[in-house]
Structure formats: structure tokens, C-alpha cells
Short mmCIF file of C-alpha atoms in Angstrom, two decimals:
data_model
loop_
_atom_site.label_atom_id
_atom_site.label_comp_id
_atom_site.label_asym_id
_atom_site.label_seq_id
_atom_site.Cartn_x
_atom_site.Cartn_y
_atom_site.Cartn_z
CA UNK A 1160 0.58 21.77 14.44
CA UNK A 1161 -2.90 21.55 15.94
CA UNK A 1162 -4.20 18.33 17.48
CA UNK A 1163 -6.77 17.95 14.66
CA UNK A 1164 -5.53 19.72 11.51
CA UNK A 1165 -7.64 20.28 8.42
CA UNK A 1166 -5.88 19.15 5.30
CA UNK A 1167 -6.13 20.85 1.93
CA UNK A 1168 -5.04 19.61 -1.52
CA UNK A 1169 -2.02 21.31 -3.03
CA UNK A 1170 -2.07 19.91 -6.55
CA UNK A 1171 -4.06 17.02 -7.94
CA UNK A 1172 -2.65 17.45 -11.44
CA UNK A 1173 1.09 16.72 -11.13
CA UNK A 1174 2.63 14.58 -13.82
CA UNK A 1175 2.92 11.75 -11.29
CA UNK A 1176 1.06 11.22 -8.00
CA UNK A 1177 2.74 8.04 -6.82
CA UNK A 1178 4.44 9.90 -3.98
CA UNK A 1179 6.38 7.57 -1.69
CA UNK A 1180 8.73 9.75 0.34
CA UNK A 1181 8.63 13.38 1.53
CA UNK A 1182 11.36 15.35 3.30
CA UNK A 1183 11.81 18.86 4.64
CA UNK A 1184 15.05 20.77 5.18
CA UNK A 1185 15.31 21.34 8.94
CA UNK A 1186 17.60 24.35 8.46
CA UNK A 1187 15.22 25.94 5.90
CA UNK A 1188 11.67 24.55 6.27
CA UNK A 1189 10.60 26.27 3.05
CA UNK A 1190 12.60 23.68 1.07
CA UNK A 1191 10.92 20.31 0.60
CA UNK A 1192 11.37 17.34 -1.76
CA UNK A 1193 9.24 14.34 -2.63
CA UNK A 1194 10.14 11.20 -4.52
CA UNK A 1195 7.80 9.08 -6.65
CA UNK A 1196 7.45 5.43 -7.67
CA UNK A 1197 6.06 2.46 -5.74
CA UNK A 1198 9.08 0.20 -5.79
CA UNK A 1199 7.85 -2.85 -3.85
CA UNK A 1200 7.34 -5.09 -6.89
CA UNK A 1201 3.55 -5.49 -6.41
CA UNK A 1202 1.63 -5.99 -9.66
CA UNK A 1203 -0.38 -2.81 -9.26
CA UNK A 1204 2.57 -0.58 -8.32
CA UNK A 1205 2.79 2.76 -10.14
CA UNK A 1206 6.08 3.78 -11.76
CA UNK A 1207 7.38 7.18 -10.70
CA UNK A 1208 8.83 10.07 -12.62
CA UNK A 1209 11.60 11.23 -10.33
CA UNK A 1210 11.80 13.92 -7.71
CA UNK A 1211 9.90 17.23 -7.13
CA UNK A 1212 11.08 20.25 -5.14
CA UNK A 1213 9.28 23.10 -3.39
CA UNK A 1214 10.95 26.30 -2.20
CA UNK A 1215 7.84 27.88 -0.62
CA UNK A 1216 6.90 25.42 2.07
CA UNK A 1217 5.00 23.06 -0.22
CA UNK A 1218 2.64 25.50 -1.87
CA UNK A 1219 4.19 24.96 -5.33
CA UNK A 1220 6.22 22.10 -6.73
CA UNK A 1221 8.59 21.76 -9.65
CA UNK A 1222 9.76 18.49 -11.12
CA UNK A 1223 13.54 18.03 -11.26
CA UNK A 1224 13.71 16.80 -14.83
CA UNK A 1225 17.23 15.50 -14.37
CA UNK A 1226 15.74 12.79 -12.13
CA UNK A 1227 13.20 11.48 -14.66
CA UNK A 1228 14.95 8.15 -14.84
CA UNK A 1229 14.60 7.67 -11.07
CA UNK A 1230 11.48 5.59 -11.50
CA UNK A 1231 11.37 4.25 -7.97
CA UNK A 1232 12.51 6.65 -5.23
CA UNK A 1233 12.11 4.63 -2.06
CA UNK A 1234 13.38 7.07 0.58
CA UNK A 1235 14.92 10.52 0.80
CA UNK A 1236 16.89 12.33 3.46
CA UNK A 1237 18.47 15.77 3.89
CA UNK A 1238 21.79 15.97 5.73
CA UNK A 1239 22.39 18.88 8.13
CA UNK A 1240 25.10 20.08 5.69
CA UNK A 1241 22.41 20.53 3.02
CA UNK A 1242 23.18 17.51 0.88
CA UNK A 1243 20.12 15.66 -0.40
CA UNK A 1244 20.03 11.85 -0.67
CA UNK A 1245 17.67 9.63 -2.61
CA UNK A 1246 17.54 5.87 -2.16
CA UNK A 1247 16.34 4.40 -5.45
CA UNK A 1248 15.45 0.86 -6.47
CA UNK A 1249 17.28 0.88 -9.75
CA UNK A 1250 19.70 3.87 -9.68
CA UNK A 1251 21.54 3.24 -6.41
CA UNK A 1252 21.99 5.90 -3.71
CA UNK A 1253 21.96 9.37 -5.33
CA UNK A 1254 23.27 12.64 -3.84
CA UNK A 1255 22.76 16.25 -4.82
CA UNK A 1256 24.97 18.96 -3.35
CA UNK A 1257 23.40 21.86 -5.29
CA UNK A 1258 19.76 21.74 -4.29
CA UNK A 1259 18.76 19.08 -6.85
CA UNK A 1260 20.30 20.68 -9.92
CA UNK A 1261 22.56 17.70 -10.42
CA UNK A 1262 22.81 14.21 -8.97
CA UNK A 1263 25.66 11.68 -8.54
CA UNK A 1264 25.40 7.98 -7.77
CA UNK A 1265 27.59 7.50 -4.69
CA UNK A 1266 26.69 3.90 -3.85
CA UNK A 1267 25.55 1.15 -6.17
CA UNK A 1268 26.61 -1.03 -9.03
CA UNK A 1269 29.83 0.15 -10.59
CA UNK A 1270 30.61 2.42 -7.64
CA UNK A 1271 31.26 0.20 -4.62
CA UNK A 1272 32.50 -3.38 -4.57
CA UNK A 1273 29.77 -5.89 -3.82
CA UNK A 1274 26.94 -3.40 -3.88
CA UNK A 1275 23.89 -3.21 -6.14
CA UNK A 1276 21.54 -0.47 -7.35
CA UNK A 1277 18.68 -1.73 -5.18
CA UNK A 1278 18.60 0.79 -2.32
CA UNK A 1279 15.41 1.16 -0.28
CA UNK A 1280 16.39 3.14 2.83
CA UNK A 1281 18.72 5.97 3.88
CA UNK A 1282 18.99 7.35 7.42
CA UNK A 1283 21.00 10.21 8.95
CA UNK A 1284 22.47 9.48 12.40
CA UNK A 1285 22.49 12.11 15.15
CA UNK A 1286 26.26 12.58 14.65
CA UNK A 1287 25.86 13.19 10.91
CA UNK A 1288 26.80 9.70 9.79
CA UNK A 1289 24.77 8.16 6.96
CA UNK A 1290 23.35 4.63 6.96
CA UNK A 1291 21.89 2.84 3.97
CA UNK A 1292 21.37 -0.62 2.41
CA UNK A 1293 22.03 -2.10 -0.99
CA UNK A 1294 20.72 -5.34 -2.45
CA UNK A 1295 17.04 -4.62 -1.81
CA UNK A 1296 15.11 -7.91 -2.08
CA UNK A 1297 18.36 -9.63 -3.08
CA UNK A 1298 20.50 -9.83 0.04
CA UNK A 1299 20.58 -6.43 1.72
CA UNK A 1300 23.93 -5.27 3.08
CA UNK A 1301 24.25 -2.32 5.45
CA UNK A 1302 26.63 0.52 4.57
CA UNK A 1303 27.82 3.48 6.66
CA UNK A 1304 29.49 6.72 5.76
CA UNK A 1305 31.35 8.26 8.72
CA UNK A 1306 30.49 11.80 9.74
CA UNK A 1307 32.87 14.54 8.75
CA UNK A 1308 33.88 16.72 5.85
CA UNK A 1309 33.75 13.80 3.38
CA UNK A 1310 30.53 12.24 4.60
CA UNK A 1311 28.64 10.65 1.71
CA UNK A 1312 31.60 10.78 -0.67
CA UNK A 1313 32.17 7.73 -2.84
CA UNK A 1314 35.32 6.75 -0.99
CA UNK A 1315 33.74 7.13 2.46
CA UNK A 1316 31.53 4.05 2.61
CA UNK A 1317 32.13 0.79 4.46
CA UNK A 1318 29.95 -2.29 4.51
CA UNK A 1319 29.25 -2.70 8.19
CA UNK A 1320 26.32 -5.05 7.96
CA UNK A 1321 27.63 -8.44 6.79
CA UNK A 1322 28.05 -11.95 8.06
CA UNK A 1323 31.52 -11.29 9.45
CA UNK A 1324 30.11 -8.52 11.68
CA UNK A 1325 27.13 -10.62 12.83
CA UNK A 1326 24.49 -9.42 10.37
CA UNK A 1327 23.06 -12.42 8.51
CA UNK A 1328 22.87 -12.03 4.74
CA UNK A 1329 20.05 -13.12 2.48
CA UNK A 1330 17.54 -10.65 3.86
CA UNK A 1331 14.73 -9.32 1.70
CA UNK A 1332 13.35 -5.94 2.70
CA UNK A 1333 15.23 -4.27 5.59
CA UNK A 1334 14.36 -1.01 7.35
CA UNK A 1335 16.82 0.96 9.47
CA UNK A 1336 16.34 3.21 12.50
CA UNK A 1337 19.01 5.33 14.21
CA UNK A 1338 18.78 6.18 17.91
CA UNK A 1339 18.79 9.96 18.24
CA UNK A 1340 20.05 9.71 21.83
CA UNK A 1341 23.04 7.48 20.98
CA UNK A 1342 24.89 7.63 17.61
CA UNK A 1343 26.28 4.14 18.15
CA UNK A 1344 22.88 2.44 18.33
CA UNK A 1345 21.13 1.42 15.09
CA UNK A 1346 18.38 -1.14 14.55
CA UNK A 1347 17.68 -3.16 11.41
CA UNK A 1348 14.23 -4.70 10.97
CA UNK A 1349 14.45 -7.61 8.51
CA UNK A 1350 12.00 -9.67 6.50
CA UNK A 1351 11.95 -12.58 4.13
CA UNK A 1352 9.60 -10.86 1.70
CA UNK A 1353 6.48 -12.15 3.46
CA UNK A 1354 6.89 -12.14 7.23
CA UNK A 1355 9.14 -9.97 9.31
CA UNK A 1356 11.98 -12.16 10.58
CA UNK A 1357 14.59 -10.60 12.86
CA UNK A 1358 15.64 -7.34 14.44
CA UNK A 1359 19.40 -6.73 14.50
CA UNK A 1360 21.07 -4.14 16.69
CA UNK A 1361 24.47 -2.55 16.85
CA UNK A 1362 25.70 -0.65 19.91
CA UNK A 1363 29.15 0.20 18.54
CA UNK A 1364 28.37 2.17 15.40
CA UNK A 1365 28.12 -0.87 13.15
CA UNK A 1366 31.36 -2.67 14.06
CA UNK A 1367 29.32 -5.63 15.31
CA UNK A 1368 25.69 -6.72 15.20
CA UNK A 1369 23.61 -8.99 17.34
CA UNK A 1370 20.11 -10.37 16.86
CA UNK A 1371 18.05 -8.38 19.35
CA UNK A 1372 14.94 -10.48 18.78
CA UNK A 1373 12.95 -12.60 16.43
CA UNK A 1374 10.07 -10.63 14.87
CA UNK A 1375 7.39 -10.26 17.58
CA UNK A 1376 3.94 -11.78 17.38
CA UNK A 1377 0.71 -9.93 18.14
CA UNK A 1378 -1.24 -11.45 20.96
CA UNK A 1379 -3.94 -12.73 21.34
CA UNK A 1380 -3.77 -13.41 17.58
CA UNK A 1381 -0.29 -15.00 17.94
CA UNK A 1382 0.60 -13.98 14.44
CA UNK A 1383 3.61 -12.20 12.98
CA UNK A 1384 2.98 -8.48 13.38
CA UNK A 1385 3.59 -8.00 9.63
CA UNK A 1386 1.52 -10.99 8.58
CA UNK A 1387 2.78 -12.11 5.18
CA UNK A 1388 3.16 -8.65 3.69
CA UNK A 1389 6.39 -7.18 5.10
CA UNK A 1390 7.25 -6.39 1.46
CA UNK A 1391 4.44 -3.85 1.58
CA UNK A 1392 4.20 -2.39 5.10
CA UNK A 1393 7.26 -2.42 7.34
CA UNK A 1394 8.76 0.32 9.53
CA UNK A 1395 10.82 0.82 12.68
CA UNK A 1396 11.36 3.90 14.86
CA UNK A 1397 13.32 4.64 18.03
CA UNK A 1398 12.21 6.95 20.83
CA UNK A 1399 14.38 10.08 20.40
CA UNK A 1400 15.16 10.10 24.13
CA UNK A 1401 15.46 6.37 24.86
CA UNK A 1402 17.61 4.08 22.73
CA UNK A 1403 15.90 0.95 24.14
CA UNK A 1404 12.34 2.04 23.37
CA UNK A 1405 11.46 1.04 19.83
CA UNK A 1406 8.33 0.59 17.75
CA UNK A 1407 7.84 -1.58 14.73
CA UNK A 1408 4.95 -1.44 12.27
CA UNK A 1409 3.55 -4.01 9.84
CA UNK A 1410 -0.13 -4.87 9.92
CA UNK A 1411 0.03 -3.92 13.59
CA UNK A 1412 2.27 -1.84 15.85
CA UNK A 1413 4.49 -3.42 18.52
CA UNK A 1414 6.67 -1.77 21.17
CA UNK A 1415 9.75 -2.86 23.06
CA UNK A 1416 11.15 -0.93 26.07
CA UNK A 1417 14.07 -3.36 26.45
CA UNK A 1418 15.98 -2.78 23.23
CA UNK A 1419 14.08 -5.54 21.45
CA UNK A 1420 14.26 -8.27 24.10
CA UNK A 1421 10.56 -8.21 25.03
CA UNK A 1422 7.56 -6.91 23.12
CA UNK A 1423 4.00 -5.73 23.73
CA UNK A 1424 1.21 -4.94 21.29
CA UNK A 1425 0.31 -1.32 20.80
CA UNK A 1426 -2.46 -2.24 18.34
CA UNK A 1427 -4.17 -5.42 17.24
CA UNK A 1428 -6.23 -4.67 14.13
CA UNK A 1429 -8.21 -7.93 14.21
CA UNK A 1430 -8.86 -8.06 17.96
CA UNK A 1431 -10.47 -5.98 20.65
CA UNK A 1432 -7.45 -6.43 22.92
CA UNK A 1433 -5.70 -3.17 22.05
CA UNK A 1434 -6.59 0.31 20.77
CA UNK A 1435 -7.67 0.09 17.16
CA UNK A 1436 -5.97 1.88 14.34
CA UNK A 1437 -6.22 0.96 10.71
CA UNK A 1438 -3.94 -1.93 9.67
CA UNK A 1439 -0.94 -1.69 7.30
CA UNK A 1440 1.56 0.70 8.82
CA UNK A 1441 3.95 2.59 6.50
CA UNK A 1442 5.59 5.16 8.73
CA UNK A 1443 6.10 5.73 12.45
CA UNK A 1444 7.40 9.14 13.47
CA UNK A 1445 8.05 10.82 16.82
CA UNK A 1446 7.64 14.57 16.90
CA UNK A 1447 11.22 15.92 17.06
CA UNK A 1448 12.58 15.64 20.59
CA UNK A 1449 9.34 14.26 22.02
CA UNK A 1450 8.72 10.79 23.51
CA UNK A 1451 5.01 11.36 23.89
CA UNK A 1452 3.80 12.76 20.55
CA UNK A 1453 3.76 10.06 17.89
CA UNK A 1454 2.42 9.94 14.36
CA UNK A 1455 1.56 6.77 12.42
CA UNK A 1456 0.69 6.62 8.72
CA UNK A 1457 -1.14 3.65 7.28
CA UNK A 1458 -3.70 2.62 4.69
CA UNK A 1459 -6.37 4.40 6.74
CA UNK A 1460 -4.61 7.76 6.87
CA UNK A 1461 -2.76 9.44 9.73
CA UNK A 1462 -3.07 8.77 13.47
CA UNK A 1463 -1.70 10.79 16.38
CA UNK A 1464 -0.93 9.89 19.99
CA UNK A 1465 -0.04 12.34 22.72
CA UNK A 1466 0.66 9.75 25.39
CA UNK A 1467 3.04 7.50 23.51
CA UNK A 1468 5.49 7.57 26.44
CA UNK A 1469 3.16 5.44 28.59
CA UNK A 1470 2.73 1.64 28.69
CA UNK A 1471 1.93 0.11 25.26
CA UNK A 1472 -1.55 -1.02 26.34
CA UNK A 1473 -2.38 2.52 27.54
CA UNK A 1474 -1.39 4.39 24.39
CA UNK A 1475 -4.39 6.03 22.72
CA UNK A 1476 -4.69 7.46 19.19
CA UNK A 1477 -6.86 10.00 17.44
CA UNK A 1478 -7.53 10.09 13.67
CA UNK A 1479 -6.35 13.33 12.04
CA UNK A 1480 -7.87 12.81 8.61
CA UNK A 1481 -10.11 15.86 8.43
CA UNK A 1482 -10.41 16.68 4.69
CA UNK A 1483 -7.56 14.30 3.98
CA UNK A 1484 -9.32 12.96 0.92
CA UNK A 1485 -6.84 10.52 -0.59
CA UNK A 1486 -8.87 7.30 -0.55
CA UNK A 1487 -8.34 5.27 -3.73
CA UNK A 1488 -11.49 3.89 -5.32
CA UNK A 1489 -11.73 0.82 -7.52
CA UNK A 1490 -15.34 1.38 -8.71
CA UNK A 1491 -18.61 3.21 -8.25
CA UNK A 1492 -22.25 2.18 -8.68
CA UNK A 1493 -24.80 4.91 -9.52
CA UNK A 1494 -28.41 4.96 -8.26
CA UNK A 1495 -31.00 4.64 -11.08
CA UNK A 1496 -32.90 7.70 -9.80
CA UNK A 1497 -31.16 10.56 -11.67
CA UNK A 1498 -32.30 13.00 -8.97
CA UNK A 1499 -30.50 11.10 -6.24
CA UNK A 1500 -27.06 11.94 -4.84
CA UNK A 1501 -26.71 8.33 -3.70
CA UNK A 1502 -23.98 6.02 -4.97
CA UNK A 1503 -21.67 3.25 -3.73
CA UNK A 1504 -17.89 3.17 -4.13
CA UNK A 1505 -15.37 0.45 -3.36
CA UNK A 1506 -12.04 1.65 -1.99
CA UNK A 1507 -8.57 0.22 -1.54
CA UNK A 1508 -8.27 -1.22 1.99
CA UNK A 1509 -11.05 1.05 3.24
CA UNK A 1510 -14.17 -0.92 2.42
CA UNK A 1511 -17.25 0.07 0.43
CA UNK A 1512 -18.57 3.58 1.07
CA UNK A 1513 -22.11 4.89 0.76
CA UNK A 1514 -22.42 8.46 -0.52
CA UNK A 1515 -25.72 10.24 -0.03
CA UNK A 1516 -25.19 13.98 -0.16
CA UNK A 1517 -24.38 16.57 -2.84
CA UNK A 1518 -20.96 17.57 -1.48
CA UNK A 1519 -19.71 13.98 -1.30
CA UNK A 1520 -17.70 14.91 1.80
CA UNK A 1521 -19.38 12.54 4.25
CA UNK A 1522 -19.67 8.80 3.71
CA UNK A 1523 -20.85 5.74 5.56
CA UNK A 1524 -18.74 2.59 5.46
CA UNK A 1525 -21.10 -0.30 4.81
CA UNK A 1526 -18.69 -3.17 3.91
CA UNK A 1527 -15.17 -3.87 5.14
CA UNK A 1528 -11.87 -5.12 3.72
CA UNK A 1529 -10.72 -3.87 0.36
CA UNK A 1530 -13.85 -2.43 -1.20
CA UNK A 1531 -14.06 -3.72 -4.77
CA UNK A 1532 -16.62 -3.63 -7.58
CA UNK A 1533 -20.10 -2.77 -6.43
CA UNK A 1534 -23.47 -2.73 -8.17
CA UNK A 1535 -26.92 -1.11 -7.82
CA UNK A 1536 -29.83 -2.72 -9.64
CA UNK A 1537 -30.89 -0.22 -12.34
CA UNK A 1538 -34.50 -1.47 -12.35
CA UNK A 1539 -34.90 -1.70 -8.59
CA UNK A 1540 -32.58 0.53 -6.60
CA UNK A 1541 -33.43 -1.30 -3.41
CA UNK A 1542 -31.10 -4.14 -4.53
CA UNK A 1543 -27.45 -3.29 -3.98
CA UNK A 1544 -24.24 -5.30 -3.98
CA UNK A 1545 -20.99 -4.57 -2.23
CA UNK A 1546 -17.79 -6.66 -2.50
CA UNK A 1547 -14.40 -7.12 -0.93
CA UNK A 1548 -11.17 -8.81 -2.04
CA UNK A 1549 -11.31 -12.20 -3.75
CA UNK A 1550 -14.98 -11.88 -4.68
CA UNK A 1551 -16.75 -11.82 -1.28
CA UNK A 1552 -20.14 -10.19 -1.81
CA UNK A 1553 -22.65 -8.43 0.39
CA UNK A 1554 -26.32 -7.84 -0.44
CA UNK A 1555 -28.83 -5.22 0.55
CA UNK A 1556 -32.51 -5.46 -0.40
CA UNK A 1557 -33.61 -2.37 1.49
CA UNK A 1558 -31.90 0.35 -0.45
CA UNK A 1559 -28.54 0.20 1.35
CA UNK A 1560 -29.86 0.39 4.92
CA UNK A 1561 -28.48 -3.03 5.75
CA UNK A 1562 -25.99 -5.37 4.05
CA UNK A 1563 -25.44 -9.02 4.84
CA UNK A 1564 -22.93 -11.54 3.57
CA UNK A 1565 -24.32 -13.36 0.58
CA UNK A 1566 -21.80 -15.17 -1.63
CA UNK A 1567 -18.14 -15.93 -2.11
CA UNK A 1568 -16.77 -16.39 -5.66
CA UNK A 1569 -13.22 -17.38 -4.65
CA UNK A 1570 -11.94 -15.06 -7.31
CA UNK A 1571 -9.10 -12.66 -7.95
CA UNK A 1572 -8.01 -9.97 -5.52
CA UNK A 1573 -9.81 -7.33 -7.55
CA UNK A 1574 -12.47 -9.64 -8.90
CA UNK A 1575 -14.25 -8.65 -12.16
CA UNK A 1576 -18.00 -8.89 -12.17
CA UNK A 1577 -21.16 -7.60 -13.81
CA UNK A 1578 -24.79 -7.58 -12.75
CA UNK A 1579 -27.87 -8.37 -14.87
CA UNK A 1580 -30.55 -5.87 -13.74
CA UNK A 1581 -33.37 -7.72 -15.47
CA UNK A 1582 -32.53 -11.22 -14.19
CA UNK A 1583 -31.17 -10.16 -10.77
CA UNK A 1584 -28.01 -12.21 -11.40
CA UNK A 1585 -24.45 -11.36 -10.50
CA UNK A 1586 -21.78 -12.84 -12.72
CA UNK A 1587 -18.14 -12.90 -11.55
CA UNK A 1588 -14.80 -14.51 -12.17
CA UNK A 1589 -13.90 -17.56 -10.06
CA UNK A 1590 -10.57 -19.31 -9.68
CA UNK A 1591 -12.45 -22.60 -9.82
CA UNK A 1592 -12.68 -22.15 -13.61
CA UNK A 1593 -15.53 -20.86 -15.70
CA UNK A 1594 -17.59 -18.13 -14.06
CA UNK A 1595 -19.54 -17.60 -10.87
CA UNK A 1596 -23.32 -16.95 -10.94
CA UNK A 1597 -25.51 -15.74 -8.12
CA UNK A 1598 -29.27 -15.05 -8.45
CA UNK A 1599 -29.71 -12.59 -5.60
CA UNK A 1600 -33.48 -13.10 -5.55
CA UNK A 1601 -33.12 -16.78 -4.77
CA UNK A 1602 -31.84 -18.46 -1.57
CA UNK A 1603 -28.33 -19.84 -1.63
CA UNK A 1604 -24.89 -18.45 -2.13
CA UNK A 1605 -24.37 -18.84 -5.87
CA UNK A 1606 -22.70 -21.51 -7.99
CA UNK A 1607 -19.78 -22.06 -10.32
CA UNK A 1608 -20.45 -22.62 -14.00
CA UNK A 1609 -17.91 -24.60 -16.05
CA UNK A 1610 -17.03 -23.83 -19.65
CA UNK A 1611 -16.66 -26.75 -22.03
CA UNK A 1612 -14.13 -26.68 -24.81
CA UNK A 1613 -10.77 -25.00 -25.31
CA UNK A 1614 -8.91 -23.20 -22.52
CA UNK A 1615 -9.62 -19.51 -22.83
CA UNK A 1616 -7.34 -18.25 -20.07
CA UNK A 1617 -8.35 -16.37 -16.96
CA UNK A 1618 -11.43 -14.15 -17.05
CA UNK A 1619 -10.47 -10.47 -16.81
CA UNK A 1620 -13.78 -8.79 -17.60
CA UNK A 1621 -17.49 -9.64 -17.71
CA UNK A 1622 -20.20 -7.75 -19.52
CA UNK A 1623 -23.93 -8.51 -19.58
CA UNK A 1624 -25.58 -7.75 -22.91
CA UNK A 1625 -27.99 -4.82 -22.71
CA UNK A 1626 -29.82 -6.15 -25.77
CA UNK A 1627 -30.12 -9.96 -25.68
CA UNK A 1628 -31.57 -11.43 -22.45
CA UNK A 1629 -29.17 -13.69 -20.50
CA UNK A 1630 -26.27 -13.19 -22.86
CA UNK A 1631 -22.93 -12.77 -21.21
CA UNK A 1632 -19.59 -11.69 -22.68
CA UNK A 1633 -16.22 -12.56 -21.09
CA UNK A 1634 -12.86 -10.99 -21.76
CA UNK A 1635 -9.80 -13.08 -21.00
CA UNK A 1636 -6.12 -12.85 -20.21
CA UNK A 1637 -5.28 -14.50 -23.52
CA UNK A 1638 -6.93 -11.82 -25.63
CA UNK A 1639 -10.23 -13.57 -26.30
CA UNK A 1640 -13.79 -12.31 -26.24
CA UNK A 1641 -16.22 -15.10 -25.32
CA UNK A 1642 -19.99 -15.06 -25.89
CA UNK A 1643 -22.32 -17.23 -23.79
CA UNK A 1644 -26.04 -17.47 -24.39
CA UNK A 1645 -28.46 -18.55 -21.70
CA UNK A 1646 -25.81 -17.78 -19.10
CA UNK A 1647 -28.47 -17.87 -16.38
CA UNK A 1648 -29.04 -21.61 -16.53
CA UNK A 1649 -27.02 -24.82 -16.45
CA UNK A 1650 -23.73 -25.67 -14.72
CA UNK A 1651 -21.74 -26.35 -17.93
CA UNK A 1652 -21.86 -23.94 -20.83
CA UNK A 1653 -20.58 -23.98 -24.38
CA UNK A 1654 -19.47 -20.74 -26.00
CA UNK A 1655 -18.27 -18.98 -29.11
CA UNK A 1656 -15.09 -16.87 -29.10
CA UNK A 1657 -13.02 -14.49 -31.09
CA UNK A 1658 -9.48 -13.26 -30.63
CA UNK A 1659 -8.25 -9.64 -30.55
CA UNK A 1660 -4.72 -10.77 -31.32
CA UNK A 1661 -3.12 -11.05 -27.90
CA UNK A 1662 -2.92 -9.06 -24.74
CA UNK A 1663 -5.46 -9.01 -21.92
CA UNK A 1664 -9.03 -7.76 -22.32
CA UNK A 1665 -9.69 -5.06 -19.75
CA UNK A 1666 -13.10 -3.83 -20.90
CA UNK A 1667 -15.96 -4.73 -23.22
CA UNK A 1668 -18.51 -2.03 -24.19
CA UNK A 1669 -21.75 -2.84 -26.02
CA UNK A 1670 -23.94 -0.30 -27.74
CA UNK A 1671 -27.43 -0.51 -26.47
CA UNK A 1672 -29.94 -1.28 -29.24
CA UNK A 1673 -27.67 -3.51 -31.38
CA UNK A 1674 -30.03 -6.45 -30.99
CA UNK A 1675 -29.01 -8.29 -34.16
CA UNK A 1676 -25.43 -8.76 -33.04
CA UNK A 1677 -24.95 -8.02 -29.37
#
């Protein structure tokens, strides 16, 4: 692998693209599998459709239709004996011994006493033993299958991580890491669903566990390295040549060279104290056999270090995202000049991007955070609006050359909004009730407008009328469509409403020219 590879898409049209885990057979690199389904219980998670297999090194993929009910495949592993394992959120630990043609649940509800179907991790030890967890987000107990001819069989599992062996129960998400240099050493990184909590360690193959450390804090921020989102980004990895050198990832990356006793920051996303890489770490991976070459995957793509065997503060990273075009966009705003290649786009955890060339392969990041719904004034393209999570808005009045903070709506994470090109007013949802209004041509940071009358539920969509000046439509979580006239004035507004019979309104479209009604 080159130091700066160029990526190319394989297939953008698979039946499901919520790929969570990818494995390659070390004895036959042409064989690969990936599992689908974002199983971390977030509201915007995408359900999967099972497992896919490639027999030509990833060029072509075929869905294993007998896994269609594996809606959340959290982790996969291939044993040196060729058996394939899939940790699933709702179907237990599954095994295939015939290249994916058939699958058997070997650990989970109805198979092993005291276990559940919630399995989020599976790891292969250097001696061929298998380690996994059941009870994901509901207790988490560690199981081990001893190496040998019957490894992985239903009757070859023992619950090694339990209170009687020193591993505290009641954990939420737990991630495991086996030391390649010592088959008796395994680490368990625990969380309470928000923050990371403890790191447990066994040095005797799971017979006993001790708490190696509380979850480390990133200095100078002095905050839990996973923040409050260990449910989303949490990983642990051991140096393949040093059982006491471990890395953990959450929002930031931390390193211990003492088996978890002491910690140092490798990165600090919200500080200048350490090398920057994008926050929200999802995997940490040493190149096989190497202590110096390290890969980290996060919401910003893939990073590589070639001096990872040095002191934590001296580790440096390079971004290897050339043509790795997987950024997820929430919205786009088109320039009113039809001859222009210019547009804005808000992206998940990668800010708002400015596109200004025909090939759309180079962008400029003009607003940080999670880039959300953006707008370009269709009567004056010099006026442009960016936004980030919870309705924090930026304004440019010079055609996108400069953006400055303008207003905060205190809204939803992905906050619905619409812009009135004729009145220069941004309308948005606010958690204060009613709607948020900001006249971008006037000084000040906007204002909340209350709605008088019956409770309409939370605002889920806003639409400015293209026909009647200052008329605003709102869609709500209770299935109502609300009409407000003279929405540009006053701090308390009355309204008329109609019901679509339940559900949540996600979009309102108005035909331009219907002046008598809309």
C-alpha cells in the first residue's frame, strides 16, 4: 500500500450501503466480506440487509441472501481455520463454516445460559481463541471459546467476564482488544452509553480481570476522551509487539505505554496541544506486525501514521483521503445564475462545503461542525447562509468569500429552515416554541416568534410561499400543516391548520403561480 493511495468507487448501487464492518481472509486475500446495519440505536441509523461476499479481491460483491435477517451486523472476523463469524445486534453470534452458504447461531438467546442476542464485537486471539460479548447495551458479559479443534462450537464457550472474575456487570457498549504478542492479555474498554468508563484487563486468559484504569481524560480539555458519545465512537487497539502499549479512540485518541496505568493524548480535536485529526474515531488498526504504521478511521476519513512507535506527543498523521468521496450531505443550495458551477452543501460532521468547479472534485470548507441546511438568496446571490447543528447560522454578504456567525435558533440537531428571497428572512425551527425568524439585512441575531392557540407539535418542515408575500407554511410532528400570514412581523402569531391524518410532515411543496390558494 502506498503512503497516499488514490481510492476508487467499487459499486454505488448495492442494495444497502450501510456498511459497518469489513474483513479479509488472511489465507486467501481474494475473499472478503462486509456486514451492514448501523446498530448503535441512534435515531438516524440505517438498517442493514445482511452480509456481502467478494471472491475477487473486492472488485465484485454478491449478497448472501441467507443473511437478509441480519439487520445489524456489528463486527465480523475470519478465523485462521476459515470459519467466518458475525456479531449481530439481534441474531447473536453467527458462524459459517462453508464460505457463507449457511449460518448457525453459536452464542445468544436460546443457545447459551445467561446470554442474549445483542453481540457487538468478536475478536480472534493470536492462539486462535475467540472472544466476544453478549448483552450489548444491556449488561455486556465477556465470553471465550478456547482454541482447538472445537473452537467456536456451541459447547465450547465460557463466560469469563463476570462479577465473580472481577469484571463488573451493567456495562453498556464494550469493545475488546487482544494482544497479539501475548494470548493471555485482553483489554475491555467499557462505557455507560455516554462516556467511556473503565478499562479492564486480563493477564491470564480471562480467568480473572482487574480494572486497569478509569477512562482517561484529554488534557488540556480535561474531558472524557469519548465525550458523551461512546455509544457512537469507541475503539481500542494493542500494539502487536507490546502488550502494554494500547490506544483508545472516542472523540480523541489516547495512548498508554503502561498497560493502562497512565495515559497521554495523541490527539486533541478541540485544542492546539496535539496533532489534529478529525474527531469521532471508529477504528484503530496497526499494520500487521508493525508498531510504527497505524491507521485511524473517523468521521473525517482515514489517517495514517508511520511513526506511531514514538512518544504520543510526537506522533504525526497524514490524511489519505485522495478520491475517497464518501462525505454524506444533508442539503445543497444552488446559485441563481444558471451558468454558474457554484453551490453550497452541508455535510455530516464535515461542515459546509463550497463547490465552484465543473468536476465537483475540489471544495472549500467554509463553516464547521455538522454542516446542515444552507441557502443562497435567489434574487441576490451575494447573500448566502450556512448552518451547523442545532440551528447555528453563518452569513455571507459577499458571494461566499467570507462567512461570519450571525444567529442561533436553538433548534433540532438537523434543524429545518427556509429562506424568503424577497424579504431576506430566514425562518427556522426553535426548541423555544413557535419559530425562529432572522432578517439578514437587519442588525441583530434574530428572534423567536410564539404561536397562539392549540399545541401543534414540533416543527419538522418550513416552506415559504412562492406566491403570497410573507406567508409561511409549517409541517409538524403531529401531522399538521400550519399556515401563517404576515410571518415577517410580530412576536406572537395566530394561524390556521389542517391535518393529514397522523405521522410527521417531512416536506411541503407549493406550485408556483397558485396565488388564490397558496
